[in-house]
mmCIF file of C-alpha atoms in Angstrom:
data_model
loop_
_atom_site.group_PDB
_atom_site.id
_atom_site.type_symbol
_atom_site.label_atom_id
_atom_site.label_comp_id
_atom_site.label_asym_id
_atom_site.label_seq_id
_atom_site.Cartn_x
_atom_site.Cartn_y
_atom_site.Cartn_z
ATOM 1 C CA MET L 1 -99.214 12.700 92.248
ATOM 2 C CA ALA L 2 -96.752 10.354 93.252
ATOM 3 C CA GLY L 3 -97.326 8.076 90.422
ATOM 4 C CA HIS L 4 -97.191 10.502 87.770
ATOM 5 C CA ALA L 5 -93.852 12.248 88.806
ATOM 6 C CA ALA L 6 -92.541 8.546 88.769
ATOM 7 C CA ARG L 7 -93.460 8.187 85.457
ATOM 8 C CA ALA L 8 -92.053 11.505 84.364
ATOM 9 C CA VAL L 9 -88.643 10.763 85.930
ATOM 10 C CA GLY L 10 -88.577 7.260 83.513
ATOM 11 C CA ARG L 11 -89.520 9.008 80.570
ATOM 12 C CA THR L 12 -86.772 11.600 81.326
ATOM 13 C CA ALA L 13 -84.165 8.794 81.991
ATOM 14 C CA ALA L 14 -85.326 6.793 78.862
ATOM 15 C CA PHE L 15 -84.685 9.920 76.614
ATOM 16 C CA ALA L 16 -81.449 10.628 78.351
ATOM 17 C CA VAL L 17 -80.155 6.727 77.711
ATOM 18 C CA LEU L 18 -81.481 7.270 73.699
ATOM 19 C CA GLY L 19 -79.566 10.726 73.564
ATOM 20 C CA ILE L 20 -76.282 8.878 74.711
ATOM 21 C CA THR L 21 -77.093 5.883 72.607
ATOM 22 C CA ALA L 22 -77.355 8.356 69.878
ATOM 23 C CA LEU L 23 -74.173 10.232 70.288
ATOM 24 C CA LEU L 24 -72.367 7.130 70.805
ATOM 25 C CA LEU L 25 -74.081 5.827 67.204
ATOM 26 C CA ALA L 26 -73.200 9.054 65.843
ATOM 27 C CA GLY L 27 -69.543 8.335 66.479
ATOM 28 C CA CYS L 28 -69.634 5.143 64.588
ATOM 29 C CA THR L 29 -70.398 7.180 61.466
ATOM 30 C CA THR L 30 -67.857 8.343 58.730
ATOM 31 C CA ASP L 31 -68.522 12.208 59.503
ATOM 32 C CA GLY L 32 -67.157 12.041 62.836
ATOM 33 C CA PRO L 33 -63.380 11.799 64.105
ATOM 34 C CA PRO L 34 -62.016 8.584 63.321
ATOM 35 C CA ARG L 35 -61.408 5.703 65.799
ATOM 36 C CA PRO L 36 -58.336 4.855 67.111
ATOM 37 C CA THR L 37 -56.013 2.182 65.196
ATOM 38 C CA GLU L 38 -53.011 0.503 65.551
ATOM 39 C CA THR L 39 -49.820 1.688 65.429
ATOM 40 C CA PRO L 40 -48.544 0.304 62.042
ATOM 41 C CA GLU L 41 -45.044 -1.568 62.230
ATOM 42 C CA PRO L 42 -42.147 0.903 60.584
ATOM 43 C CA THR L 43 -41.488 -0.128 57.147
ATOM 44 C CA GLU L 44 -38.210 0.437 54.780
ATOM 45 C CA PRO L 45 -38.543 3.752 52.879
ATOM 46 C CA THR L 46 -39.128 3.315 49.241
ATOM 47 C CA ARG L 47 -35.643 3.687 47.332
ATOM 48 C CA ALA L 48 -35.464 4.305 43.188
ATOM 49 C CA VAL L 49 -33.966 1.453 41.472
ATOM 50 C CA PRO L 50 -31.698 2.697 39.056
ATOM 51 C CA ALA L 51 -32.098 1.446 35.154
ATOM 52 C CA ALA L 52 -29.500 -1.056 34.104
ATOM 53 C CA VAL L 53 -26.515 0.383 32.942
ATOM 54 C CA ALA L 54 -25.028 -0.884 29.762
ATOM 55 C CA ALA L 55 -21.413 -2.382 29.854
ATOM 56 C CA PRO L 56 -18.685 -0.064 28.138
ATOM 57 C CA ALA L 57 -18.158 -1.287 24.785
ATOM 58 C CA PRO L 58 -15.046 -2.992 24.332
ATOM 59 C CA ILE L 59 -12.062 -1.327 22.439
ATOM 60 C CA ALA L 60 -9.077 -1.983 20.728
ATOM 61 C CA PHE L 61 -6.426 -0.200 18.637
ATOM 62 C CA ALA L 62 -3.875 -0.695 15.926
ATOM 63 C CA PRO L 63 -0.593 -1.358 17.659
ATOM 64 C CA ILE L 64 1.438 0.143 15.000
ATOM 65 C CA ARG L 65 -1.240 2.734 13.219
ATOM 66 C CA GLY L 66 -2.872 3.963 16.747
ATOM 67 C CA THR L 67 -6.365 3.540 15.074
ATOM 68 C CA LEU L 68 -9.390 2.457 16.816
ATOM 69 C CA VAL L 69 -10.815 -1.199 15.633
ATOM 70 C CA GLU L 70 -12.752 -3.792 16.333
ATOM 71 C CA PRO L 71 -11.837 -5.808 19.443
ATOM 72 C CA GLY L 72 -9.728 -8.805 17.999
ATOM 73 C CA ALA L 73 -9.221 -7.391 14.492
ATOM 74 C CA ALA L 74 -5.419 -7.058 15.262
ATOM 75 C CA ALA L 75 -4.700 -9.850 16.877
ATOM 76 C CA HIS L 76 -2.744 -10.890 14.196
ATOM 77 C CA PRO L 77 1.200 -10.271 13.483
ATOM 78 C CA SER L 78 2.742 -7.829 11.153
ATOM 79 C CA LEU L 79 3.813 -8.587 7.626
ATOM 80 C CA GLY L 80 7.050 -6.572 6.565
ATOM 81 C CA VAL L 81 8.010 -6.559 2.877
ATOM 82 C CA LYS L 82 10.538 -5.270 0.602
ATOM 83 C CA ILE L 83 9.144 -2.936 -1.894
ATOM 84 C CA ASP L 84 10.604 -1.918 -5.197
ATOM 85 C CA ASN L 85 10.692 1.835 -5.716
ATOM 86 C CA HIS L 86 12.205 1.891 -9.378
ATOM 87 C CA VAL L 87 10.335 3.779 -12.060
ATOM 88 C CA ASP L 88 9.244 0.584 -13.862
ATOM 89 C CA ALA L 89 8.157 -0.932 -10.468
ATOM 90 C CA ARG L 90 5.505 2.079 -10.097
ATOM 91 C CA PRO L 91 2.345 2.356 -9.129
ATOM 92 C CA GLN L 92 3.162 0.142 -6.313
ATOM 93 C CA VAL L 93 0.093 -2.031 -4.965
ATOM 94 C CA ALA L 94 -1.679 -1.305 -1.861
ATOM 95 C CA LEU L 95 1.227 1.022 -0.695
ATOM 96 C CA ASN L 96 -1.406 3.423 1.367
ATOM 97 C CA ARG L 97 -2.796 0.334 3.358
ATOM 98 C CA ALA L 98 0.701 -0.057 4.993
ATOM 99 C CA ASP L 99 0.837 0.878 8.894
ATOM 100 C CA VAL L 100 4.301 1.869 8.630
ATOM 101 C CA VAL L 101 7.310 2.250 5.556
ATOM 102 C CA PHE L 102 10.572 3.242 5.871
ATOM 103 C CA GLU L 103 12.359 4.779 2.785
ATOM 104 C CA GLU L 104 16.245 4.025 2.533
ATOM 105 C CA LEU L 105 18.890 4.550 0.469
ATOM 106 C CA VAL L 106 20.178 1.578 -1.920
ATOM 107 C CA GLU L 107 22.801 1.020 -4.762
ATOM 108 C CA GLY L 108 22.639 3.437 -8.013
ATOM 109 C CA GLY L 109 21.077 6.698 -5.436
ATOM 110 C CA ILE L 110 18.108 5.118 -5.346
ATOM 111 C CA THR L 111 15.552 4.219 -2.546
ATOM 112 C CA ARG L 112 13.263 1.449 -1.775
ATOM 113 C CA TYR L 113 11.058 0.929 0.515
ATOM 114 C CA LEU L 114 10.633 -1.691 3.982
ATOM 115 C CA SER L 115 6.609 -1.305 4.162
ATOM 116 C CA ILE L 116 4.742 -3.005 7.243
ATOM 117 C CA TRP L 117 0.861 -4.084 7.146
ATOM 118 C CA GLN L 118 -1.136 -4.886 10.047
ATOM 119 C CA SER L 119 -3.934 -3.289 10.673
ATOM 120 C CA ASP L 120 -5.428 -3.790 7.300
ATOM 121 C CA VAL L 121 -3.577 -6.757 5.330
ATOM 122 C CA PRO L 122 -4.386 -6.518 1.500
ATOM 123 C CA ASP L 123 -4.713 -9.729 -0.661
ATOM 124 C CA GLU L 124 -1.869 -8.463 -2.793
ATOM 125 C CA ILE L 125 1.451 -6.426 -2.257
ATOM 126 C CA GLY L 126 4.061 -5.423 -4.536
ATOM 127 C CA PRO L 127 6.175 -5.546 -6.588
ATOM 128 C CA VAL L 128 8.649 -7.326 -4.267
ATOM 129 C CA ARG L 129 12.223 -6.812 -4.348
ATOM 130 C CA SER L 130 15.584 -8.139 -2.821
ATOM 131 C CA ILE L 131 16.727 -7.863 1.176
ATOM 132 C CA ARG L 132 19.283 -5.314 2.091
ATOM 133 C CA PRO L 133 21.692 -5.099 5.176
ATOM 134 C CA MET L 134 19.790 -2.554 7.059
ATOM 135 C CA ASP L 135 16.455 -4.481 6.814
ATOM 136 C CA PRO L 136 16.874 -6.808 9.821
ATOM 137 C CA ASP L 137 17.546 -3.747 11.802
ATOM 138 C CA ILE L 138 14.323 -2.182 10.685
ATOM 139 C CA ILE L 139 12.255 -5.171 10.895
ATOM 140 C CA THR L 140 13.094 -7.302 13.726
ATOM 141 C CA PRO L 141 11.512 -4.979 16.566
ATOM 142 C CA PHE L 142 7.981 -5.717 14.504
ATOM 143 C CA GLY L 143 8.030 -9.382 14.896
ATOM 144 C CA GLY L 144 5.851 -11.403 12.646
ATOM 145 C CA LEU L 145 6.664 -11.957 8.859
ATOM 146 C CA ILE L 146 9.057 -10.761 6.378
ATOM 147 C CA ALA L 147 8.935 -11.186 2.874
ATOM 148 C CA TYR L 148 11.247 -10.659 -0.146
ATOM 149 C CA SER L 149 12.226 -11.836 -3.597
ATOM 150 C CA GLY L 150 16.039 -12.917 -2.582
ATOM 151 C CA GLY L 151 19.190 -11.029 -2.503
ATOM 152 C CA GLN L 152 22.822 -11.400 -2.058
ATOM 153 C CA GLU L 153 23.714 -14.763 0.213
ATOM 154 C CA GLN L 154 25.349 -12.713 2.914
ATOM 155 C CA PHE L 155 22.280 -10.347 3.274
ATOM 156 C CA VAL L 156 19.501 -13.075 3.113
ATOM 157 C CA ASP L 157 21.939 -15.120 5.671
ATOM 158 C CA MET L 158 21.451 -11.811 8.131
ATOM 159 C CA MET L 159 17.761 -12.054 7.539
ATOM 160 C CA MET L 160 17.442 -15.401 8.289
ATOM 161 C CA SER L 161 19.427 -15.039 11.474
ATOM 162 C CA THR L 162 16.410 -13.068 12.763
ATOM 163 C CA PRO L 163 13.633 -14.797 14.615
ATOM 164 C CA LEU L 164 11.189 -13.898 11.866
ATOM 165 C CA PRO L 165 9.699 -16.530 9.413
ATOM 166 C CA ASN L 166 11.243 -15.435 5.720
ATOM 167 C CA LEU L 167 8.938 -15.337 3.260
ATOM 168 C CA VAL L 168 11.251 -15.660 0.088
ATOM 169 C CA PHE L 169 10.225 -15.436 -3.754
ATOM 170 C CA ASP L 170 13.472 -17.250 -4.997
ATOM 171 C CA TYR L 171 12.492 -20.085 -2.371
ATOM 172 C CA ASP L 172 8.694 -20.668 -2.554
ATOM 173 C CA ASP L 173 7.401 -23.467 -3.725
ATOM 174 C CA THR L 174 3.667 -22.920 -2.221
ATOM 175 C CA GLY L 175 2.212 -20.373 -4.598
ATOM 176 C CA LEU L 176 2.505 -17.369 -2.154
ATOM 177 C CA PHE L 177 4.225 -15.340 -4.928
ATOM 178 C CA TYR L 178 3.765 -14.871 -8.745
ATOM 179 C CA ARG L 179 4.705 -12.548 -11.662
ATOM 180 C CA ALA L 180 2.538 -10.179 -13.037
ATOM 181 C CA ASP L 181 2.274 -10.339 -16.521
ATOM 182 C CA GLU L 182 1.294 -6.668 -16.953
ATOM 183 C CA ARG L 183 4.427 -5.615 -15.346
ATOM 184 C CA PRO L 184 8.280 -5.781 -16.427
ATOM 185 C CA GLY L 185 10.253 -7.700 -14.790
ATOM 186 C CA PRO L 186 12.242 -7.688 -12.411
ATOM 187 C CA HIS L 187 9.737 -5.407 -11.156
ATOM 188 C CA ASP L 188 6.561 -7.598 -11.203
ATOM 189 C CA VAL L 189 6.692 -10.002 -8.307
ATOM 190 C CA ILE L 190 3.681 -10.067 -6.220
ATOM 191 C CA LEU L 191 3.094 -11.479 -2.698
ATOM 192 C CA LYS L 192 -0.564 -12.852 -1.612
ATOM 193 C CA ALA L 193 -0.499 -11.016 1.519
ATOM 194 C CA ALA L 194 -3.519 -12.071 3.022
ATOM 195 C CA GLU L 195 -2.640 -15.839 2.681
ATOM 196 C CA ALA L 196 0.683 -15.213 3.919
ATOM 197 C CA VAL L 197 -0.828 -13.929 7.236
ATOM 198 C CA ALA L 198 -2.955 -16.478 7.731
ATOM 199 C CA ARG L 199 -0.405 -18.942 7.775
ATOM 200 C CA TYR L 200 0.933 -18.129 10.888
ATOM 201 C CA PRO L 201 -2.160 -17.517 13.103
ATOM 202 C CA GLU L 202 0.040 -17.989 16.157
ATOM 203 C CA LEU L 203 2.337 -15.182 15.934
ATOM 204 C CA PRO L 204 1.717 -12.197 18.211
ATOM 205 C CA PRO L 205 1.053 -8.754 17.180
ATOM 206 C CA PRO L 206 3.634 -6.400 17.011
ATOM 207 C CA PRO L 207 4.282 -3.748 19.984
ATOM 208 C CA VAL L 208 3.299 -0.496 19.987
ATOM 209 C CA LEU L 209 5.054 1.493 17.628
ATOM 210 C CA GLY L 210 5.473 4.840 19.783
ATOM 211 C CA ALA L 211 3.555 7.558 21.800
ATOM 212 C CA TYR L 212 0.088 8.332 19.965
ATOM 213 C CA GLY L 213 -1.334 11.461 20.847
ATOM 214 C CA ALA L 214 -4.889 13.315 19.380
ATOM 215 C CA ALA L 215 -4.821 14.004 15.379
ATOM 216 C CA ASP L 216 -2.977 17.502 16.583
ATOM 217 C CA PRO L 217 -0.480 15.760 19.053
ATOM 218 C CA LEU L 218 2.101 18.625 18.523
ATOM 219 C CA ALA L 219 -0.246 21.870 19.397
ATOM 220 C CA ALA L 220 1.363 21.593 22.989
ATOM 221 C CA PRO L 221 3.614 24.896 23.125
ATOM 222 C CA ARG L 222 6.559 22.589 24.675
ATOM 223 C CA PHE L 223 7.271 20.987 21.484
ATOM 224 C CA ALA L 224 7.695 24.095 19.598
ATOM 225 C CA ALA L 225 6.466 23.061 16.416
ATOM 226 C CA GLN L 226 6.560 25.356 13.407
ATOM 227 C CA PRO L 227 3.699 25.310 11.106
ATOM 228 C CA THR L 228 5.104 23.329 7.622
ATOM 229 C CA SER L 229 3.524 23.057 4.016
ATOM 230 C CA ARG L 230 5.855 20.865 2.672
ATOM 231 C CA ILE L 231 8.892 18.656 3.290
ATOM 232 C CA ASP L 232 11.625 18.469 0.793
ATOM 233 C CA ALA L 233 13.803 15.417 1.485
ATOM 234 C CA VAL L 234 17.180 14.284 -0.827
ATOM 235 C CA PHE L 235 18.613 10.938 -0.597
ATOM 236 C CA SER L 236 21.029 11.540 -3.879
ATOM 237 C CA ASP L 237 20.884 13.150 -7.037
ATOM 238 C CA ALA L 238 18.641 10.195 -8.310
ATOM 239 C CA ARG L 239 15.749 10.338 -5.318
ATOM 240 C CA PHE L 240 14.459 13.501 -3.960
ATOM 241 C CA PRO L 241 11.027 12.819 -2.608
ATOM 242 C CA SER L 242 8.793 15.517 -1.082
ATOM 243 C CA TRP L 243 5.603 16.168 0.676
ATOM 244 C CA GLU L 244 2.480 18.843 0.738
ATOM 245 C CA TRP L 245 0.469 18.868 3.667
ATOM 246 C CA ASP L 246 -3.275 18.549 2.600
ATOM 247 C CA GLY L 247 -5.301 20.952 5.423
ATOM 248 C CA ALA L 248 -8.653 19.829 3.697
ATOM 249 C CA ASN L 249 -7.901 15.931 4.387
ATOM 250 C CA GLY L 250 -5.452 16.059 7.172
ATOM 251 C CA VAL L 251 -2.723 14.091 5.219
ATOM 252 C CA TRP L 252 0.791 14.613 3.692
ATOM 253 C CA LEU L 253 0.533 14.143 0.139
ATOM 254 C CA ARG L 254 3.690 12.615 -1.696
ATOM 255 C CA SER L 255 6.084 13.331 -4.922
ATOM 256 C CA GLN L 256 8.959 12.070 -6.168
ATOM 257 C CA GLU L 257 11.248 13.716 -8.389
ATOM 258 C CA GLY L 258 8.836 16.719 -8.544
ATOM 259 C CA ASP L 259 5.842 14.191 -9.512
ATOM 260 C CA PRO L 260 3.270 13.422 -7.732
ATOM 261 C CA ASP L 261 3.382 10.051 -6.351
ATOM 262 C CA PHE L 262 0.427 7.655 -7.234
ATOM 263 C CA GLU L 263 -0.141 3.883 -6.038
ATOM 264 C CA ALA L 264 -2.029 1.282 -8.280
ATOM 265 C CA SER L 265 -5.297 1.998 -6.820
ATOM 266 C CA GLY L 266 -4.999 5.329 -8.501
ATOM 267 C CA ASP L 267 -4.791 7.083 -5.311
ATOM 268 C CA ARG L 268 -2.184 9.745 -4.416
ATOM 269 C CA VAL L 269 0.567 8.348 -1.786
ATOM 270 C CA ARG L 270 0.087 9.457 1.503
ATOM 271 C CA ALA L 271 0.848 9.734 4.983
ATOM 272 C CA THR L 272 -0.703 10.765 8.318
ATOM 273 C CA ASN L 273 2.859 11.184 10.003
ATOM 274 C CA VAL L 274 6.006 11.889 8.428
ATOM 275 C CA VAL L 275 9.053 11.074 10.480
ATOM 276 C CA THR L 276 12.259 12.422 9.170
ATOM 277 C CA ILE L 277 16.059 11.208 10.731
ATOM 278 C CA ARG L 278 19.430 11.990 9.659
ATOM 279 C CA LEU L 279 22.082 8.743 9.939
ATOM 280 C CA SER L 280 25.228 7.618 8.663
ATOM 281 C CA ILE L 281 26.099 5.378 5.814
ATOM 282 C CA ASP L 282 27.935 2.418 5.846
ATOM 283 C CA TRP L 283 29.707 1.561 2.880
ATOM 284 C CA SER L 284 31.855 -1.734 3.878
ATOM 285 C CA TYR L 285 29.537 -3.545 1.566
ATOM 286 C CA GLY L 286 30.967 -2.188 -1.362
ATOM 287 C CA GLU L 287 28.389 -0.500 -3.868
ATOM 288 C CA VAL L 288 25.587 -1.713 -1.411
ATOM 289 C CA PRO L 289 25.273 0.954 1.281
ATOM 290 C CA ARG L 290 24.008 0.052 4.767
ATOM 291 C CA THR L 291 22.049 2.577 7.131
ATOM 292 C CA VAL L 292 23.185 2.495 9.864
ATOM 293 C CA LEU L 293 20.557 2.337 12.712
ATOM 294 C CA ASP L 294 22.499 1.777 15.694
ATOM 295 C CA GLY L 295 22.768 4.797 18.278
ATOM 296 C CA GLY L 296 20.744 7.823 17.529
ATOM 297 C CA GLY L 297 20.674 11.288 15.791
ATOM 298 C CA GLU L 298 18.719 14.104 14.418
ATOM 299 C CA ALA L 299 14.748 13.441 14.049
ATOM 300 C CA TRP L 300 11.592 15.659 12.659
ATOM 301 C CA VAL L 301 7.979 14.407 13.074
ATOM 302 C CA SER L 302 5.635 16.709 10.912
ATOM 303 C CA VAL L 303 2.158 15.995 11.580
ATOM 304 C CA GLY L 304 -0.832 17.873 11.541
ATOM 305 C CA GLY L 305 0.656 20.975 9.286
ATOM 306 C CA ARG L 306 3.572 20.950 12.137
ATOM 307 C CA THR L 307 7.043 20.067 12.606
ATOM 308 C CA ALA L 308 8.694 19.467 15.808
ATOM 309 C CA HIS L 309 12.425 19.018 16.308
ATOM 310 C CA GLY L 310 14.006 16.058 18.418
ATOM 311 C CA ALA L 311 16.002 13.102 18.367
ATOM 312 C CA TRP L 312 15.762 9.586 17.352
ATOM 313 C CA SER L 313 17.617 6.737 19.207
ATOM 314 C CA LYS L 314 17.650 2.864 18.756
ATOM 315 C CA ALA L 315 19.829 0.548 21.550
ATOM 316 C CA GLY L 316 19.878 -2.432 19.230
ATOM 317 C CA ARG L 317 18.283 -4.821 16.679
ATOM 318 C CA GLU L 318 15.746 -5.589 19.107
ATOM 319 C CA SER L 319 14.645 -2.229 19.942
ATOM 320 C CA MET L 320 11.916 -0.114 18.091
ATOM 321 C CA LEU L 321 12.896 3.117 17.140
ATOM 322 C CA ALA L 322 12.354 5.648 19.805
ATOM 323 C CA LEU L 323 11.331 9.550 19.316
ATOM 324 C CA THR L 324 12.272 12.372 21.918
ATOM 325 C CA ALA L 325 11.168 16.147 21.736
ATOM 326 C CA ASP L 326 13.788 18.794 22.441
ATOM 327 C CA ASP L 327 12.396 18.666 25.915
ATOM 328 C CA GLY L 328 13.103 15.212 26.907
ATOM 329 C CA SER L 329 9.780 13.671 26.328
ATOM 330 C CA PRO L 330 8.250 11.814 23.987
ATOM 331 C CA LEU L 331 7.391 12.923 20.700
ATOM 332 C CA PRO L 332 3.617 11.672 19.721
ATOM 333 C CA LEU L 333 2.590 10.756 16.411
ATOM 334 C CA ALA L 334 -1.566 10.965 15.506
ATOM 335 C CA PRO L 335 -3.597 8.016 14.710
ATOM 336 C CA GLY L 336 -2.376 7.115 11.295
ATOM 337 C CA THR L 337 -0.162 5.468 9.045
ATOM 338 C CA THR L 338 3.564 6.615 9.210
ATOM 339 C CA TRP L 339 6.766 7.305 7.007
ATOM 340 C CA PHE L 340 10.077 7.088 8.061
ATOM 341 C CA GLU L 341 12.466 9.161 5.503
ATOM 342 C CA LEU L 342 15.881 7.555 6.566
ATOM 343 C CA VAL L 343 18.175 10.316 4.932
ATOM 344 C CA PRO L 344 21.749 10.072 4.537
ATOM 345 C CA LEU L 345 23.895 12.541 6.733
ATOM 346 C CA GLU L 346 26.374 12.556 3.736
ATOM 347 C CA ASP L 347 25.307 13.847 0.323
ATOM 348 C CA GLY L 348 21.553 14.044 1.996
ATOM 349 C CA SER L 349 19.382 16.778 3.188
ATOM 350 C CA VAL L 350 15.888 17.706 4.222
ATOM 351 C CA ALA L 351 14.178 21.136 4.586
ATOM 352 C CA PHE L 352 10.554 22.107 5.751
ATOM 353 C CA ALA L 353 8.734 24.994 4.324
ATOM 354 C CA PRO L 354 6.149 26.905 6.494
#
């Protein structure tokens, strides 16, 4: 009996060991609870990497037109040219490509232009005529070059006394000028404009013409701008230009003595901004009038089919003409071409039609 009991206890113990072993082996299977693992080292949280940001495109603007241009495209001097406005000189060459045009009274009651090209210099410009006593005061602050056909010795000396290189048809032996066979003399002198500018790469661009705004810069109530469909200026009985607002194209269209004014391309002469100023005339040079651009006076800026009243001022020959609104702030221009009508106080007039 004792032997049977001992064997039974042995078998029970063996079964117990086998059961424990089975339980331990079962704990090693994937169906059981996971085994403890070592705690991983902490890591930095994953951060989103932004996509590469493109560098902003470089921009530049034309200093006396205010329009955007490719960088470096306006890194050259301006070219001022004395342009004929006799009836036999019309239509003028490349007048619409000028950045700025000044219309001024000359002898006989007619007018001439001092036109300035910088952002868009054409191959040829003309007809080129002689200099007048107010031209040094107009062109000096722009710097660059001045081209003309000649003039009275005293007026040529005035222009020669400025820092600007003078390109003069009467003295030129380099081929910058020529006479156009299809035009009557003396209204036939043409300047090779692009070649002229290319000869002076060391000269800097002109300073900024004025304060530029948006396409409709006079919309703010503080300018008290009035709707304008037409501008009528009178220089004399012989010259009375006008401008009509073309809202569809956003430009002023020019007429002279009641007839539409065209340039040689066949396009109507046009401007984005028309600046009309009243000033005195100095008659100390006999029959040749000198427009007095010292001091200041009344001014109007017409742009976007509106006209705002203000004042003009010019501190001296080297100073750019400044425009101020009636509230004392700068009178802004829209980017584009600008015509200055220098209307005499005596015997001249200006009117703005709504």
